[in-house]
Amino acid sequence: MSRANLLDRRAVAKALLEGRDDTLLVVTGLGSTTYDCFAAGDHDLNFYLWGAMGGAAVMGLGIALAQPDKKVLVITGDGEMLMGMGALATIALQKPDNLSVVIFDNGHYGETGMQQSHTGGGVDLVGVAKACGIGDTQEINTMEGVAKLKDRVRTGKGTLVARVSIAAEETPRALPTRDGVELKLRFRKALGL
Amino acid sequence: MTASDSNPVSPWPEQIFDVLKRAEVRQVGYVPDAGHSRLIKACQDEGSMHTVSLTTEEEGIALAAGAWLGGQRPALLMQSSGVGNCVNMLSLMKSCRFPLLTLITMRGEWAEFNPWQIPMGHATPQALEMMGALVYRVDQPEEVADTVEAAADLAYNGDSVVAVLLSQRLIGRKQWVKK
């Protein structure tokens, strides 16, 4: 891929998570976004999905409703979001003030051999989010935009769905623990539960 | 005639609501079902509960995982046809040992009028058990509260997915034509 304005996924994840603290709770979609966020720096309040395809955004909703004083950030891929697109309708009705869903959209299924996804074929997930009634929807194509997005996620109010244009390139794998019980227990412990 | 036929206002949905409230359930995901309509309404009217209308039942599994991660107890209301939609997502609960209480109104069995409901209704207990859920079934109104209360304890204290199947006989015949 040599088109302009396609961002490096590792650089975007790093910028979004830079200097994060215990007020930010993160869920990552299976596959590349899990690796990206782990590569950006492990944290007890990162919940890495290794499965549950289509579930990341609604899982973020459950956390957001339970923890209204924290910010919840779901970082997932276009393929994962497409599988659970109804979640955008469900989230739109709930209107959580503290939930951001950021879609790393490379238009491909990176984990399975870079087959083109529906977004690669023209489906517009931000348009879907907008049509569902999500209050704040954004298209991000530059690292300056990513820096603003980072601030919006941490200090803004209202449900946000953002699509970041990501280059369809393979990145070295960075693998967090696959033990779901460990991920659950450390997340809850970090919240004092 | 059964008890539920002769007594269509049996208070079992309200009894389930009381159990959920006592168990401090805070997030209730649901895909509407006629058999759950009174319980859904009661949960919507309860200020301490978030009720979340879902586009598909599997969203309710992921929602429940998030609720528990955030420190709230989840429940999921659906009809038996929705169980099939949840199968892969139940991997999340098993892999992470997330607790979930799910209350399932049965279709496709006693006095069912719609043959399209029968295949999934018939497969519901096996589909749940296949994915590691503990499954209990209630046929009599007087058994509902105890069974749901025991299921809630088992779910939240045992980090398990526990399903209570509310039988079609309990719910009563669906009225195809509204009177």
XYZ file of C-alpha atoms in Angstrom:
372
model
C 0.000 0.000 0.000
C 1.522 3.299 -0.971
C -1.482 5.626 -0.765
C -0.989 8.831 1.184
C -2.493 9.436 4.628
C -2.402 5.836 5.736
C -0.997 5.697 9.222
C 1.277 3.182 10.887
C -0.831 1.167 13.345
C 1.866 0.831 15.973
C 2.520 4.590 15.916
C -1.216 5.330 16.259
C -1.654 2.914 19.178
C 1.397 4.344 20.895
C 0.160 7.915 20.471
C -3.341 7.085 21.742
C -2.038 5.306 24.836
C 0.933 7.540 25.638
C 1.055 8.594 29.281
C -2.211 6.844 30.055
C -3.093 6.323 33.691
C -5.631 4.447 35.804
C -8.489 6.633 34.603
C -8.392 5.020 31.146
C -9.778 1.500 30.700
C -8.884 -0.166 27.409
C -10.417 -3.092 25.493
C -8.683 -4.324 22.346
C -10.206 -6.344 19.517
C -8.710 -9.703 18.659
C -5.771 -9.817 16.289
C -3.696 -6.834 15.311
C -5.188 -4.242 17.677
C -4.438 -6.522 20.629
C -0.812 -6.743 19.466
C -0.632 -2.987 18.768
C -1.805 -2.006 22.228
C 0.424 -4.525 23.970
C 3.384 -3.256 21.925
C 2.545 0.287 23.065
C 3.087 -0.812 26.675
C 1.314 -3.369 28.830
C -1.067 -2.143 31.521
C -3.295 -3.961 34.010
C -6.239 -1.935 32.705
C -5.803 -3.231 29.162
C -8.170 -6.091 28.429
C -6.847 -7.898 25.372
C -9.375 -9.958 23.474
C -8.007 -13.089 21.803
C -11.419 -14.134 20.527
C -15.030 -12.957 20.940
C -14.946 -11.422 17.472
C -17.619 -8.748 17.214
C -17.775 -8.254 20.981
C -15.195 -5.554 21.710
C -17.418 -2.471 21.438
C -20.273 -3.866 23.540
C -17.790 -5.137 26.093
C -16.596 -1.545 26.314
C -20.197 -0.479 26.844
C -20.548 -2.852 29.805
C -17.414 -1.408 31.396
C -18.489 2.174 30.641
C -21.880 1.691 32.334
C -20.234 0.084 35.356
C -17.459 2.700 35.682
C -19.018 6.078 34.859
C -16.105 7.982 36.435
C -13.508 6.390 34.162
C -12.943 6.719 30.431
C -13.313 3.573 28.359
C -11.461 3.203 25.076
C -12.134 0.332 22.686
C -9.459 -0.056 20.029
C -10.473 -2.543 17.386
C -10.124 -3.338 13.712
C -12.533 -2.916 10.825
C -13.154 -6.663 10.512
C -13.961 -7.025 14.205
C -16.296 -4.018 14.127
C -18.042 -5.278 10.986
C -18.854 -8.573 12.700
C -20.626 -6.758 15.528
C -21.996 -3.745 13.681
C -25.267 -3.924 15.630
C -23.223 -2.848 18.645
C -23.138 0.664 17.192
C -26.942 0.773 17.354
C -26.954 -0.604 20.907
C -24.321 1.905 22.051
C -26.132 4.770 20.310
C -29.260 4.101 22.383
C -27.284 3.967 25.647
C -25.288 7.154 24.912
C -22.557 6.530 27.503
C -20.630 9.758 28.161
C -17.393 7.904 28.755
C -17.060 5.477 25.840
C -14.872 5.878 22.761
C -14.624 3.272 20.027
C -11.611 3.778 17.792
C -11.514 1.630 14.660
C -8.139 0.925 13.086
C -9.380 0.610 9.522
C -6.929 -0.911 7.079
C -9.671 -2.319 4.861
C -8.324 -5.838 5.298
C -8.342 -8.915 7.482
C -4.697 -8.742 8.528
C -4.716 -11.819 10.714
C -5.898 -14.209 8.030
C -3.843 -13.261 4.998
C -4.861 -9.674 4.167
C -8.110 -10.438 2.408
C -10.087 -7.292 1.635
C -12.772 -6.429 4.179
C -16.102 -4.721 3.525
C -14.581 -1.355 4.443
C -11.900 -2.028 1.838
C -14.789 -2.514 -0.583
C -16.315 0.842 0.343
C -18.445 0.273 3.433
C -18.231 3.356 5.651
C -18.258 2.487 9.356
C -18.291 6.137 10.405
C -21.351 6.618 8.219
C -22.974 3.648 9.949
C -22.126 5.066 13.376
C -23.530 8.446 12.356
C -26.715 6.889 11.019
C -27.123 4.982 14.294
C -27.064 8.309 16.119
C -23.615 8.265 17.725
C -23.117 11.870 18.827
C -19.467 12.358 17.895
C -18.028 10.598 14.864
C -14.591 11.333 13.442
C -12.371 10.424 10.511
C -8.673 10.594 11.354
C -6.021 10.609 8.634
C -3.028 12.332 10.231
C -0.873 11.907 13.336
C -1.919 15.434 14.374
C -5.475 14.167 14.255
C -4.468 11.171 16.368
C -2.967 13.512 18.986
C -6.251 15.433 19.165
C -8.154 12.166 19.338
C -6.057 11.107 22.329
C -7.121 14.253 24.205
C -10.757 13.870 23.141
C -10.847 10.284 24.444
C -9.414 11.260 27.830
C -11.042 14.603 28.516
C -14.078 14.812 26.230
C -17.660 13.925 26.996
C -20.161 11.930 24.978
C -19.988 8.719 22.989
C -17.335 8.821 20.273
C -16.732 6.557 17.294
C -13.601 7.335 15.300
C -12.098 5.667 12.272
C -8.359 5.915 11.786
C -6.983 5.237 8.293
C -4.366 2.556 8.807
C -1.856 1.181 6.315
C -2.453 -2.467 5.420
C 0.974 -3.696 6.415
C 2.063 -6.667 8.421
C 3.705 -5.761 11.717
C 5.836 -7.958 13.947
C 3.617 -9.746 16.445
C 3.717 -8.621 20.052
C 1.819 -11.117 22.111
C 0.338 -10.458 25.561
C -0.763 -13.306 27.808
C -3.551 -15.431 26.376
C -4.819 -16.394 29.827
C -8.259 -14.784 30.025
C -8.617 -15.388 33.757
C -5.339 -13.592 34.412
C -6.434 -10.649 32.251
C -9.768 -10.474 34.083
C -8.316 -10.690 37.582
C -5.602 -8.101 37.048
C -8.107 -5.659 35.476
C -10.535 -5.969 38.392
C -7.736 -5.771 40.945
C -6.444 -2.572 39.355
C -9.961 -1.132 39.764
C -9.971 -2.143 43.422
C -12.632 -4.831 42.892
C -55.425 -26.873 32.311
C -52.219 -26.066 34.097
C -51.574 -23.628 36.890
C -50.250 -21.083 34.429
C -53.275 -21.470 32.189
C -55.770 -21.055 34.972
C -53.801 -18.262 36.577
C -52.419 -16.036 33.838
C -51.347 -13.406 36.361
C -49.057 -15.719 38.316
C -46.428 -13.354 39.740
C -43.338 -15.313 38.677
C -41.892 -12.476 36.530
C -42.133 -10.128 39.506
C -40.524 -12.792 41.684
C -37.605 -13.017 39.237
C -37.277 -9.243 39.394
C -37.122 -9.380 43.205
C -34.377 -12.008 43.008
C -32.352 -9.890 40.537
C -32.723 -6.874 42.774
C -31.702 -8.757 45.902
C -28.734 -10.205 44.013
C -27.676 -6.620 43.155
C -27.789 -7.189 39.410
C -26.916 -3.854 37.798
C -26.868 -4.546 34.049
C -29.684 -6.354 32.285
C -29.238 -6.979 28.570
C -32.240 -8.198 26.670
C -33.692 -9.080 23.324
C -37.426 -8.733 23.830
C -39.667 -11.729 24.233
C -43.345 -11.782 25.109
C -42.616 -14.105 28.026
C -40.123 -11.617 29.448
C -42.205 -8.482 28.885
C -43.209 -7.954 32.530
C -39.688 -8.606 33.799
C -38.161 -6.254 31.204
C -40.610 -3.518 32.211
C -39.840 -4.004 35.909
C -36.088 -3.786 35.242
C -36.536 -0.661 33.106
C -38.443 0.967 35.954
C -35.735 0.130 38.512
C -33.297 2.994 38.904
C -30.393 0.833 40.058
C -30.416 -1.267 36.877
C -29.073 -0.396 33.451
C -31.308 -2.099 30.908
C -29.647 -2.538 27.545
C -31.713 -3.358 24.479
C -29.584 -5.535 22.187
C -29.723 -6.066 18.440
C -28.650 -9.694 18.888
C -28.241 -11.890 21.938
C -24.506 -12.364 21.515
C -24.045 -8.679 22.297
C -25.460 -9.508 25.711
C -22.659 -11.982 26.376
C -19.960 -9.390 25.631
C -21.888 -6.736 27.575
C -21.976 -9.057 30.585
C -18.232 -9.617 30.404
C -17.713 -5.854 30.398
C -20.118 -5.345 33.279
C -18.247 -7.851 35.422
C -14.856 -6.365 34.507
C -16.233 -3.028 35.666
C -17.588 -4.456 38.918
C -21.278 -4.911 38.167
C -23.359 -8.071 38.099
C -24.933 -8.850 34.725
C -28.029 -10.741 33.654
C -29.250 -11.540 30.153
C -32.865 -12.067 29.111
C -33.697 -13.782 25.837
C -35.842 -16.423 24.219
C -34.519 -19.825 23.249
C -33.993 -18.893 19.608
C -31.361 -16.401 20.775
C -29.221 -19.077 22.384
C -27.926 -20.160 18.987
C -26.736 -16.618 18.349
C -24.581 -16.768 21.490
C -22.600 -19.932 20.887
C -19.193 -18.578 19.829
C -19.400 -15.568 22.160
C -19.827 -17.920 25.119
C -16.150 -18.814 24.545
C -15.395 -15.453 26.137
C -17.125 -16.481 29.350
C -15.441 -19.860 29.478
C -11.968 -18.577 28.587
C -12.096 -15.876 31.259
C -14.486 -17.550 33.720
C -16.889 -14.615 33.618
C -20.135 -15.150 35.535
C -23.510 -14.728 33.885
C -27.073 -15.414 34.858
C -29.262 -15.826 31.796
C -33.014 -16.335 31.882
C -34.367 -17.958 28.763
C -38.022 -18.179 27.800
C -38.595 -21.369 25.837
C -40.186 -21.634 22.435
C -40.617 -24.619 20.189
C -41.999 -26.988 22.790
C -45.280 -27.297 24.686
C -48.213 -26.042 22.535
C -45.902 -24.252 20.094
C -47.839 -22.973 17.083
C -44.848 -21.992 14.935
C -42.811 -24.892 13.537
C -39.881 -22.567 12.785
C -39.300 -22.230 16.537
C -38.898 -25.955 17.082
C -35.331 -26.667 15.858
C -33.583 -24.079 18.049
C -35.931 -24.615 20.960
C -35.133 -28.307 20.840
C -31.368 -27.656 20.672
C -31.302 -24.954 23.369
C -30.213 -27.007 26.412
C -27.556 -28.883 24.431
C -26.227 -25.694 22.818
C -25.786 -24.108 26.241
C -24.228 -27.204 27.790
C -21.938 -27.625 24.813
C -20.457 -24.199 25.620
C -20.050 -24.940 29.316
C -23.186 -23.367 30.800
C -25.036 -24.940 33.708
C -28.669 -25.368 32.713
C -31.746 -25.537 34.929
C -35.332 -25.779 33.793
C -38.515 -24.560 35.473
C -41.986 -25.866 34.616
C -43.998 -24.756 37.626
C -44.581 -21.155 38.727
C -43.896 -21.927 42.376
C -40.384 -23.174 41.493
C -39.295 -20.033 39.653
C -38.028 -17.812 42.477
C -36.024 -20.544 44.233
C -34.446 -21.763 41.029
C -33.437 -18.288 39.846
C -32.059 -17.402 43.269
C -29.970 -20.578 43.372
C -28.816 -19.931 39.803
C -27.754 -16.383 40.703
C -25.667 -17.648 43.637
C -24.088 -20.279 41.457
C -23.286 -17.796 38.702
C -21.840 -14.927 40.707
C -20.117 -16.954 43.413
C -19.028 -19.734 41.102
C -17.768 -17.670 38.144
C -20.067 -19.659 35.876
C -22.593 -19.160 33.133
C -25.895 -20.367 34.530
C -29.017 -20.558 32.398
C -32.552 -20.968 33.673
C -34.956 -22.207 31.025
C -38.477 -20.942 31.672
C -40.624 -23.555 29.972
C -43.291 -22.745 27.451
C -45.804 -24.464 29.685
C -44.933 -22.032 32.480
C -45.224 -19.021 30.200
C -48.521 -20.171 28.722
C -49.883 -20.453 25.221
C -48.975 -17.603 22.915
C -52.076 -15.803 21.735
C -51.668 -15.581 17.984
C -54.644 -13.281 17.566
C -54.924 -10.463 20.075
C -58.262 -10.357 21.799
